[in-house]
Structures are given as structure tokens and as C-alpha cells.
mmCIF file of C-alpha atoms and ligand atoms in Angstrom:
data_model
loop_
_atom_site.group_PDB
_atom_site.id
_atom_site.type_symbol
_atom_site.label_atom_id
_atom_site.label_comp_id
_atom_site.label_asym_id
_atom_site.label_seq_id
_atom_site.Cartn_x
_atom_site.Cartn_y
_atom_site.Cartn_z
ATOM 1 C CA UNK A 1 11.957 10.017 -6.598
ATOM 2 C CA UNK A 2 8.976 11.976 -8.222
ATOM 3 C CA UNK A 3 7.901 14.452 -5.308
ATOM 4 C CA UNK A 4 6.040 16.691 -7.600
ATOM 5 C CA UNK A 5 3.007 14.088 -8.426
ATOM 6 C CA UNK A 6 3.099 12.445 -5.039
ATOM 7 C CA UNK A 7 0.011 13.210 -2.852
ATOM 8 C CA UNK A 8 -0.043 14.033 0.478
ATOM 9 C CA UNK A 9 -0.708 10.489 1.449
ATOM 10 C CA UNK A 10 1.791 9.108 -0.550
ATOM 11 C CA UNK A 11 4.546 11.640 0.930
ATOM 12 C CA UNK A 12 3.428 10.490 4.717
ATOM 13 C CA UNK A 13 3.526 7.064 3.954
ATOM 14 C CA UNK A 14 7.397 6.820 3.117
ATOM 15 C CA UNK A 15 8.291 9.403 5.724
ATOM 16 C CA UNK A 16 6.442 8.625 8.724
ATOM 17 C CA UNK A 17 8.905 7.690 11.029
ATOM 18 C CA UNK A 18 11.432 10.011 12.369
ATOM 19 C CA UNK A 19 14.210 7.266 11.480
ATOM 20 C CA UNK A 20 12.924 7.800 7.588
ATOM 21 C CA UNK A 21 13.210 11.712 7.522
ATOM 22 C CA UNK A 22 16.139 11.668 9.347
ATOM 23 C CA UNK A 23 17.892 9.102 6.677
ATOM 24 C CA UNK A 24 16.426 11.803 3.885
ATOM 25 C CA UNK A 25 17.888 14.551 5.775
ATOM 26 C CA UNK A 26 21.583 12.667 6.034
ATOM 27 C CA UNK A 27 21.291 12.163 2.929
ATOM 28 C CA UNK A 28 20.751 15.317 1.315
ATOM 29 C CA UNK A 29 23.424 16.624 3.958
ATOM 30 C CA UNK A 30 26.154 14.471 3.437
ATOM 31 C CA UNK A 31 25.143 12.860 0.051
ATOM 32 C CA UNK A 32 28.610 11.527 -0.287
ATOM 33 C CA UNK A 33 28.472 9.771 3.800
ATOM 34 C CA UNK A 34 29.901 12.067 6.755
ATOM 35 C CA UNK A 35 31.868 14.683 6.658
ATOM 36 C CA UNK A 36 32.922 16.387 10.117
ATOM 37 C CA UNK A 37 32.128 20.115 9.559
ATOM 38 C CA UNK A 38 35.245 21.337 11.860
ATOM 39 C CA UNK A 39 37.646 18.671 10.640
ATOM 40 C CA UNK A 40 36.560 17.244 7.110
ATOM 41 C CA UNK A 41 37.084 13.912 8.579
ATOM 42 C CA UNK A 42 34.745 11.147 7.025
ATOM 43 C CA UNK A 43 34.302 8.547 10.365
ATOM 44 C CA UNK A 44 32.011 9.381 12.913
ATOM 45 C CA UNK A 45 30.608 7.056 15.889
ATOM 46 C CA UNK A 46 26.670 6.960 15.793
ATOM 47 C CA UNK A 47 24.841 8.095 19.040
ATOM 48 C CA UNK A 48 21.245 6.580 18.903
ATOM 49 C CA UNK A 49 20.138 7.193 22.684
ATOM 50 C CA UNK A 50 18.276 10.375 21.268
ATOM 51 C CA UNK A 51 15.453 11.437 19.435
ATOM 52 C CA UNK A 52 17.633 12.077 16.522
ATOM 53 C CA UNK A 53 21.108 10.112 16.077
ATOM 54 C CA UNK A 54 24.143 12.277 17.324
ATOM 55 C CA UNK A 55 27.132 11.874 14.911
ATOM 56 C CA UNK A 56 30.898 12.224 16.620
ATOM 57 C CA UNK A 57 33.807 12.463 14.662
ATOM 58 C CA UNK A 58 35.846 9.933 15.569
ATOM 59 C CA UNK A 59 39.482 12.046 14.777
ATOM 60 C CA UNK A 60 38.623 15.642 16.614
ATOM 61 C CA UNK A 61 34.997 14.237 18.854
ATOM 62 C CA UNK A 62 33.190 17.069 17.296
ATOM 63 C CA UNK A 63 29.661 16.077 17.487
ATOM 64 C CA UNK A 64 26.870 16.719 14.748
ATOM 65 C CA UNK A 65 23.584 16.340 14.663
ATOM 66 C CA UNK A 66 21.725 16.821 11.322
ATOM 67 C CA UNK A 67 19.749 19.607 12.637
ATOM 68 C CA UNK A 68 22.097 21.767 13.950
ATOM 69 C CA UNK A 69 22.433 24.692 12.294
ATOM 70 C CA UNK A 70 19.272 25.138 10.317
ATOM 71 C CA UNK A 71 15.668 25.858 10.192
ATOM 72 C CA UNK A 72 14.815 22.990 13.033
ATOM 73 C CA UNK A 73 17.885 24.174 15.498
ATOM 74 C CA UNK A 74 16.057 24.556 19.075
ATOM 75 C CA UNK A 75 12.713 23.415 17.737
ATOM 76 C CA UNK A 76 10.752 20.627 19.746
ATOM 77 C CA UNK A 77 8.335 19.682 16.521
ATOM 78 C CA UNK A 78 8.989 16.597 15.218
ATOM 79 C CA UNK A 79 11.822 16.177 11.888
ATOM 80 C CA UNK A 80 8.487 14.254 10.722
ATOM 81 C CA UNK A 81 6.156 17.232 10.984
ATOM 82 C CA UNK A 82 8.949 19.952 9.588
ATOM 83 C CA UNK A 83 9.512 17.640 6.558
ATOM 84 C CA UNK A 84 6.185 17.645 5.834
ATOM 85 C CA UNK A 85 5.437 21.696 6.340
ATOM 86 C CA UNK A 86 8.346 22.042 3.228
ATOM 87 C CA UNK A 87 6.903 19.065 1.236
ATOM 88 C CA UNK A 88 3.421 20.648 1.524
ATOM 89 C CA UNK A 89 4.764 24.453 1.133
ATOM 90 C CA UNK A 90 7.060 22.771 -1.729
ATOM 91 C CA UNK A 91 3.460 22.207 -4.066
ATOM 92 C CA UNK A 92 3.422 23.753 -7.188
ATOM 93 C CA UNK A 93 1.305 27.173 -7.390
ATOM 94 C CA UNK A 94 -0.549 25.652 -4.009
ATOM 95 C CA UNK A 95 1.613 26.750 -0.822
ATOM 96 C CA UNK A 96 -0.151 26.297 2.670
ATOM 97 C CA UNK A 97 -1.480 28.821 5.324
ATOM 98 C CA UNK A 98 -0.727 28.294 8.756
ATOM 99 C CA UNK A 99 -4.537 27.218 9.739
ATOM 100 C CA UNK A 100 -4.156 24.386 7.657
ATOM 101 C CA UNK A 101 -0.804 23.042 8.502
ATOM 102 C CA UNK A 102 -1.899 23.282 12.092
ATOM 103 C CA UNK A 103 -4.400 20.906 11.335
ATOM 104 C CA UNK A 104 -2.297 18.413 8.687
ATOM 105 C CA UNK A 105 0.416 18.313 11.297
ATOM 106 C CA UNK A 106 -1.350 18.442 14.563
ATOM 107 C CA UNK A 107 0.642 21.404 16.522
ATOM 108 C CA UNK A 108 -0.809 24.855 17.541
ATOM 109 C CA UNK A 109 -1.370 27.641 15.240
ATOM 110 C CA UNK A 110 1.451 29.487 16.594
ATOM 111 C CA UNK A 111 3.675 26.336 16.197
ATOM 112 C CA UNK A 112 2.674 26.520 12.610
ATOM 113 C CA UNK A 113 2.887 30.059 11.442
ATOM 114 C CA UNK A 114 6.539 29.393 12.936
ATOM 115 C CA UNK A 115 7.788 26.872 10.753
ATOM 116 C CA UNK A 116 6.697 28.564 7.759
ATOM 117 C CA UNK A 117 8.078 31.744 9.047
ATOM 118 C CA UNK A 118 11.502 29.937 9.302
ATOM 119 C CA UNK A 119 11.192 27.804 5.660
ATOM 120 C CA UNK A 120 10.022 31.379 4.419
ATOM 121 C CA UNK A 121 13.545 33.027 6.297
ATOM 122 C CA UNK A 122 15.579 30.804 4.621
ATOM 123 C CA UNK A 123 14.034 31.052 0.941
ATOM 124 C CA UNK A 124 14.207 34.665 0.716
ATOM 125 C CA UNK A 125 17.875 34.873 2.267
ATOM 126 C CA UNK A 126 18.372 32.239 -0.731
ATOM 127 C CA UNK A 127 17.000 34.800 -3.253
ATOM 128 C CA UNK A 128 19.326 37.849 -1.333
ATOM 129 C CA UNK A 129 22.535 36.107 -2.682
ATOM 130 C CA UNK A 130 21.083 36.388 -6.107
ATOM 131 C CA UNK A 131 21.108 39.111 -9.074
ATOM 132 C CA UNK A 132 19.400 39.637 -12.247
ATOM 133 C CA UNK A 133 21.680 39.174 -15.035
ATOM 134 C CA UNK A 134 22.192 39.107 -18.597
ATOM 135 C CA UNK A 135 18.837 40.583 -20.285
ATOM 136 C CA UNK A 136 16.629 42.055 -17.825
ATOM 137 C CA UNK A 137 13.133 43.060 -17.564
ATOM 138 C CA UNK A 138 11.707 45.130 -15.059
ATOM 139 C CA UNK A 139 7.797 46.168 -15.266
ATOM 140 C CA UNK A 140 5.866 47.627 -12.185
ATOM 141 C CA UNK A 141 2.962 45.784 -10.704
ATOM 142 C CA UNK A 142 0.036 46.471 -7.867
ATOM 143 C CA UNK A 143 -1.045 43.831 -5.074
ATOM 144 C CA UNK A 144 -4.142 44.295 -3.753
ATOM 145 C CA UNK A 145 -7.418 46.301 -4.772
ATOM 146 C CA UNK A 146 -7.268 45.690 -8.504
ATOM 147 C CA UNK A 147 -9.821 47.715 -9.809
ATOM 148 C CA UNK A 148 -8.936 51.262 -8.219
ATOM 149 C CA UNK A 149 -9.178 53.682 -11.189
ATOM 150 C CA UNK A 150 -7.911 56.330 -9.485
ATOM 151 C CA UNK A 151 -4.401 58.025 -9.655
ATOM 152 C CA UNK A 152 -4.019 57.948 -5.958
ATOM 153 C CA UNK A 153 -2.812 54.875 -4.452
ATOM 154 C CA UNK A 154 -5.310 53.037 -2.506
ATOM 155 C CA UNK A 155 -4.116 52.241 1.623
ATOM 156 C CA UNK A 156 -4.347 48.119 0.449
ATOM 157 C CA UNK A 157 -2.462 49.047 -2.605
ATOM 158 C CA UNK A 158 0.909 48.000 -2.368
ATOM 159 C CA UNK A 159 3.307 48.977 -5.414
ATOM 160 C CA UNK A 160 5.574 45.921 -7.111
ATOM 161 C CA UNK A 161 8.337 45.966 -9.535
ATOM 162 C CA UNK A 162 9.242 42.850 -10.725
ATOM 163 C CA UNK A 163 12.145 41.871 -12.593
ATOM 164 C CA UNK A 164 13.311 38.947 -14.951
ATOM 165 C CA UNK A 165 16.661 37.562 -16.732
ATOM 166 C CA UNK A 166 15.952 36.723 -20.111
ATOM 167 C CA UNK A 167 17.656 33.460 -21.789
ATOM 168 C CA UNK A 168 18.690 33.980 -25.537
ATOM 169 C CA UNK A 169 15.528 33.190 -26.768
ATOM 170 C CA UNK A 170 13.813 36.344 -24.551
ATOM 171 C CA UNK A 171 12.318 33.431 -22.166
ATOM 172 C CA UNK A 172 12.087 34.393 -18.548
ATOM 173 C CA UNK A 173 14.446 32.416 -16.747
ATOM 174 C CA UNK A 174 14.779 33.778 -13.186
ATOM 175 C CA UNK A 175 12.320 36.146 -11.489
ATOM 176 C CA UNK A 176 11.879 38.490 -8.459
ATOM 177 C CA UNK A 177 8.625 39.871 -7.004
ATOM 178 C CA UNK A 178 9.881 42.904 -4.424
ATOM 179 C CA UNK A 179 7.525 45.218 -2.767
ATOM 180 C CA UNK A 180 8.849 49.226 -3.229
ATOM 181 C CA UNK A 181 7.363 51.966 -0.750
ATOM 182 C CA UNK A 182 7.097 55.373 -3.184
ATOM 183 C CA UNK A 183 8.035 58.341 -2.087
ATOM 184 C CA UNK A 184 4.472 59.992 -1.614
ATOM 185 C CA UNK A 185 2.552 57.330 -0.201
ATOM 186 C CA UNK A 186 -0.706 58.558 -1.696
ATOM 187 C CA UNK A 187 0.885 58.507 -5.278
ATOM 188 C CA UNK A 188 0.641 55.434 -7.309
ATOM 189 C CA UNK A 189 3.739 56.648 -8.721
ATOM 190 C CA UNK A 190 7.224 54.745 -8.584
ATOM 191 C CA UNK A 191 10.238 57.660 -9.118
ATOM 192 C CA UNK A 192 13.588 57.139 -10.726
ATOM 193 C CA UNK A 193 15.527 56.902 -7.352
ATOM 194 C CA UNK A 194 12.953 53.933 -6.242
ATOM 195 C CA UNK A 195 13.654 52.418 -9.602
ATOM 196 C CA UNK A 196 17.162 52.476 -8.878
ATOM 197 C CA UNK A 197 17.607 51.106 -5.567
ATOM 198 C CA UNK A 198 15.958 48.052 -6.739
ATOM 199 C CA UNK A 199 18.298 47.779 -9.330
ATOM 200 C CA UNK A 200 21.612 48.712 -6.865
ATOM 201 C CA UNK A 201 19.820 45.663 -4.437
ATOM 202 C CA UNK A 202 18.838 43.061 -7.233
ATOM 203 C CA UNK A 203 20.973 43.458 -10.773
ATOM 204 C CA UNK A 204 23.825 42.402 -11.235
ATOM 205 C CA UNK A 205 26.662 45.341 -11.460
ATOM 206 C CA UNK A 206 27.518 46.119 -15.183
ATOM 207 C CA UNK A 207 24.775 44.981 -16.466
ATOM 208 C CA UNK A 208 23.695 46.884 -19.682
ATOM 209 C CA UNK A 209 20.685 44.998 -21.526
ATOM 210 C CA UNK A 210 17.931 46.730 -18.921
ATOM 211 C CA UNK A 211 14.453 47.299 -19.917
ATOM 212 C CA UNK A 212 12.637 48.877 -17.465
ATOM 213 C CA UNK A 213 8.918 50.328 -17.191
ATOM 214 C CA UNK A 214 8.126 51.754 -14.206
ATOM 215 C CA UNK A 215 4.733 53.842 -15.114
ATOM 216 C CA UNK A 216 1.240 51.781 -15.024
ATOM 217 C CA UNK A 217 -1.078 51.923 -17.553
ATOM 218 C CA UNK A 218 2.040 52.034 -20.086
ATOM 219 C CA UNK A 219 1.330 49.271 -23.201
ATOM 220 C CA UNK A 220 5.230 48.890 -22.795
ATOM 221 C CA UNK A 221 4.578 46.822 -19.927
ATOM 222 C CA UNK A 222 5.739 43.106 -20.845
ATOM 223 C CA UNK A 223 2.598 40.433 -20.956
ATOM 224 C CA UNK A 224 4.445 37.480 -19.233
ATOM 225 C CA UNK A 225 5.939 39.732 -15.990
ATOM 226 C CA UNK A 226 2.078 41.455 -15.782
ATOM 227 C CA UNK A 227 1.421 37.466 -16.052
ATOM 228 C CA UNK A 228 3.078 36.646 -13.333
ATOM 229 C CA UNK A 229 2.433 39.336 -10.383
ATOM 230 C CA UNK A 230 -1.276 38.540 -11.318
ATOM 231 C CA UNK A 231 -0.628 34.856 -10.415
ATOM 232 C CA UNK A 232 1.332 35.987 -7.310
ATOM 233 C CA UNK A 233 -1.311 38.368 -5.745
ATOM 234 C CA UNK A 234 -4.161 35.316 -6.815
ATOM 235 C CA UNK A 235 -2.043 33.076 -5.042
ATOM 236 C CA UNK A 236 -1.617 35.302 -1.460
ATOM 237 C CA UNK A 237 -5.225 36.152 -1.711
ATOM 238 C CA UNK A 238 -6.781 33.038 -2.297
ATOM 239 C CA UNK A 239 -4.373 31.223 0.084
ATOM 240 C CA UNK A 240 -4.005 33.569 3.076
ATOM 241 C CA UNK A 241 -7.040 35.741 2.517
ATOM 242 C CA UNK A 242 -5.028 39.137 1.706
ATOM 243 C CA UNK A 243 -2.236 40.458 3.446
ATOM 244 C CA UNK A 244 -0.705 43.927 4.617
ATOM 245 C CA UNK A 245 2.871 45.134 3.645
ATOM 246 C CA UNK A 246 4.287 43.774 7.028
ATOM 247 C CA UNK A 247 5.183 40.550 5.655
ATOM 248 C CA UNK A 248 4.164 40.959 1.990
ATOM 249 C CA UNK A 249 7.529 40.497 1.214
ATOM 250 C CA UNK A 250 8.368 37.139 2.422
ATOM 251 C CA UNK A 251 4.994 35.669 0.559
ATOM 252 C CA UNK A 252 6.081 37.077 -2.940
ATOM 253 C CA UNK A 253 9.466 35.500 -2.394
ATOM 254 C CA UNK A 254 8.183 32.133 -1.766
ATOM 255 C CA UNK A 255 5.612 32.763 -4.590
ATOM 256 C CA UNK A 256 8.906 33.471 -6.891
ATOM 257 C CA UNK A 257 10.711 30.566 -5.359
ATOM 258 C CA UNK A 258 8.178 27.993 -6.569
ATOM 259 C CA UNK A 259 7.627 29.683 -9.863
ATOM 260 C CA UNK A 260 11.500 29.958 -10.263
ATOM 261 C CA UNK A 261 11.777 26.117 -9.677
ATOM 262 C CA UNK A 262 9.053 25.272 -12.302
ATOM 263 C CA UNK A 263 10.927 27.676 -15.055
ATOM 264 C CA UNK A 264 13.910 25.528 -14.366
ATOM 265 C CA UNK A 265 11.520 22.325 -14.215
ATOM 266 C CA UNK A 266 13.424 21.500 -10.820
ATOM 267 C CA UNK A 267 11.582 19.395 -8.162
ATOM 268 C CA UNK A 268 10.729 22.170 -5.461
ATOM 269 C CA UNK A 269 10.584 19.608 -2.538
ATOM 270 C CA UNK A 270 14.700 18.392 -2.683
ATOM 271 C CA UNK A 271 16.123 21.632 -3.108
ATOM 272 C CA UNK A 272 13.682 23.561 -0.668
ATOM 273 C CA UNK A 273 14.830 20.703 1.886
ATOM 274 C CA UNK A 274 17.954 21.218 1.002
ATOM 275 C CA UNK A 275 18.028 24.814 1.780
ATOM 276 C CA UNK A 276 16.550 23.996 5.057
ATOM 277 C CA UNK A 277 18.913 21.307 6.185
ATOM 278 C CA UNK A 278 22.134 22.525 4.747
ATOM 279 C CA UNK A 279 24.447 24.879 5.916
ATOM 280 C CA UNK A 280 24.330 28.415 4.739
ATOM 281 C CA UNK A 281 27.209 28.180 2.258
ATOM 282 C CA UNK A 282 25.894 25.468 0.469
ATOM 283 C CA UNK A 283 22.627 26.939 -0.014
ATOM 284 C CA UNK A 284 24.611 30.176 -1.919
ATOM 285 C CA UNK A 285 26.775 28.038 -3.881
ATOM 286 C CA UNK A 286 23.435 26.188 -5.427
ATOM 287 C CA UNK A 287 21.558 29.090 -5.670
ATOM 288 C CA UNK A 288 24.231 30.946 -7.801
ATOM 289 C CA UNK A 289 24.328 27.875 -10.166
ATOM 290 C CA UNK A 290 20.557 28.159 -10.250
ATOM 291 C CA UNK A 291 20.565 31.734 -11.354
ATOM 292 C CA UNK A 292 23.102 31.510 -14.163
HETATM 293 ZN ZN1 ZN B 1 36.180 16.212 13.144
#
């Protein structure tokens, strides 16, 4: 199914029953039918008398549901209304603030900044199990206050490196956006031992094709990474109306996520959904083929 091009109307049409989302959800959990996760057994007995069905393994009685486990574990909201916070965070460049799915989905504010809290949890744990590799490319970046033309850092300037692996051709092919805190937090200044721990945290050991520019105003800065932390801090400002370092971090990951999925020209909606609804493993294993 084409989720990229279907509207918002479209995408509540075919999934507005929780019996719908919660056939999508089996299936993107178990796309091969049932498999009990203690026992690997492939029968189960279907419970219907709740909300969602209740799967039992019919050799060792564990019992599933096919929530347990991820982003909507203990949540009251609707499989309807989650499914439709990733489809809508799941549009390309567009995202959604939490005033607006409030509205779209009809639960509190609060309700709403949770569930994309939680869809944001599990896309930058995603990114955690992955490293740079091959070519890399790492170029600093500012969010916030773009024309200070000062040396000193401005208090809403918040210092970026972001980094890229390069495909033969020198084409971006995976990126990260991470937020550094200098040492001097007046200086807009990013020191060799900052450089390094982002390369310790997000490059892949033994990697030896690194290109990194860590000083602004440098002309060695690469066009397509400058590019793309541009389109990132557009994105959180126009969307959510600025934002402090507290959760800066989480934003530029799920700006990277989307932008990630369109280098790859993968549907966001299926494999965000399947982040959310499988289990933890999974969600590495895919993510690792992703990167390579
Ligand atoms: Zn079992």
C-alpha cells in the first residue's frame, strides 16, 4: 500500500476501527501468522472479550497481546488514535506538534505530547544501535538565532555536528543530527575532545575515511550536510515554534529519521510502525540492515 501519497482522510478511512489497526498491527508483528514469544510455537487460541484480541499459545498458555511490550503498553488511547499519531508524525518533511494532534485525535494535550514523546523514545533508541560507517562526513552546524555575527555563542544558540556515510558515489546515505554542549558555554567553539566523543558515540570503530570540520565559517564545510541542518532547524521552528536544548535532541532525531527514510526511498509509515509495535530486537536487526 502507498502510505506516502495517502491523505489524512484516506489513512482514517481504512483504519477506523480498532479491529482494522489491530489486523495492521498483527500483521506487521507476526507477518508470517503467530509466533509465541516464550515458546516459538505457531497456534494460539483467540480471546475477543477485550478491547484488543488476547492471543494464548495453545502448547505453553502464554498469552500475547499485540501491544505488549511497546510504545502503547499501559496506555488507555485508542490502537486507532496511536496509529494515526505515527502515520501523521510518519509525513515526509511535515511531522506534527502536540497542539495539533490533540485536536486530529481528540485527547488532551498532555495525552498528546505523550505519544509523541514515546514514538520519539523509540526512534532515537533506533538510531543509538547505529554507527557511521564507511566514508564519513562530519561538518558542525548552529540551531537557533541564525544571524548572530558574533564569536560568542548566543544563550538560543545551540552547537550541532552532524555526520554522514557516504555511498561510492560520495552520496549521503545515512545521517545523524546530535546536539554537542562545548566546553565554554559562551564560545561558539567545538574542541577536539567534543569532536571526539561524538565520534567514540556514533562511528563505527576502525573506521579510517573521516572528514571532519568542526570550525564555522570554514569553506571546507560540505554544501549538502550545511543543507540539511538548515532543513532540520526550519523544520523544529516552523513546526514547534523553537525549542530549548532540553529536548532538542529527540526532535533532530526524528528530523533525521524521516530524512534517512527518504534517502533510502523507504515508506516512513511501515517501518516507523514497525518500530513501535515490534519488539526491541527486531527493531536493531532492521535498523542495522538499514544502515549498511
Ligand atoms: Zn508458547
Amino acid at each position: 500500500m502507498d502510505f506516502t501519497n495517502m491523505s489524512l482522510e484516506q489513512f482514517q478511512c481504512q483504519y477506523s476501527t480498532e479491529d482494522a489497526c489491530a489486523k495492521y498491527v498483527f500483521h506487521i508483528k507476526w507477518p508470517n501468522g503467530f509466533i509465541c514469544p516464550r515458546c516459538e510455537h505457531r497456534h494460539a487460541y483467540l480471546t475477543k472479550t477485550r478491547r484488543l484480541p488476547l492471543y494464548e499459545c495453545s502448547h505453553c498458555r502464554h498469552q500475547s497481546s499485540i501491544t505488549a511490550g511497546t510504545v502503547m503498553e499501559g496506555s488507555r488511547t485508542e490502537l486507532r488514535k496511536w496509529l494515526l499519531s505515527i502515520f501523521l508524525v510518519s509525513r515526509e518533511e511535515q511531522g506534527i506538534n502536540a497542539v495539533e494532534l490533540s485536536r486530529i485525535i481528540q485527547v488532551t494535550y498532555k495525552t498528546a505530547w505523550l505519544i509523541l514523546f514515546k514514538i520519539r523514545q523509540v526512534i532515537q533508541k533506533a538510531d543509538q544501535n547505529i554507527r557511521l560507517t564507511g566514508s564519513v562526513r562530519v561538518n558542525s552546524a548552529v540551531y537557533g538565532r541564525p544571524f548572530n555575527p558574533s564569536v560568542h555563542k548566543h544563550p538560543k544558540e545551540h552547537l550541532l555536528l552532524i555526520g554522514s556515510s557516504l555511498n561510492e558515489h560520495g552520496v549521503d546515505q545515512y545521517l545523524k543530527i546530535k546536539l554537542v554542549i562545548p566546553e565554554n558555554p559562551r564560545d561558539r567553539h567545538i574542541s577536539r575532545s567534543v569532536s571526539l566523543a561524538f565520534t567514540n558515540q556514533h562511528i563505527a570503530p576502525h573506521t579510517n575515511n573521516i572528514e571532519s570540520v568542526t570550525r564555522f565559517y570554514s569553506p571546507k564545510r560540505t554544501r549538502p550536510l550545511m543543507i540539511f541542518a538548515h532543513q532540520a532547524s526550519k523544520w523544529i521552528n516552523e513546526t514547534f515554534h523553537g525549542l530549548g536544548a532540553r529536548h532538542l535532541q529527540m526532535y533532530l532525531d526524528e528530523f533525521s529519521f524521516r530524512m534517512n527514510m527518504t534517502i533510502k526511498n523507504t515508506q516512513i509509515f511501515p517501518r516507523l510502525a514497525l518500530l513501535c509495535f515490534s519488539s526491541p530486537i527486531s527493531c536493531c536487526t532492521y535498523f542495522t540492515r538499514l544502515a549498511s
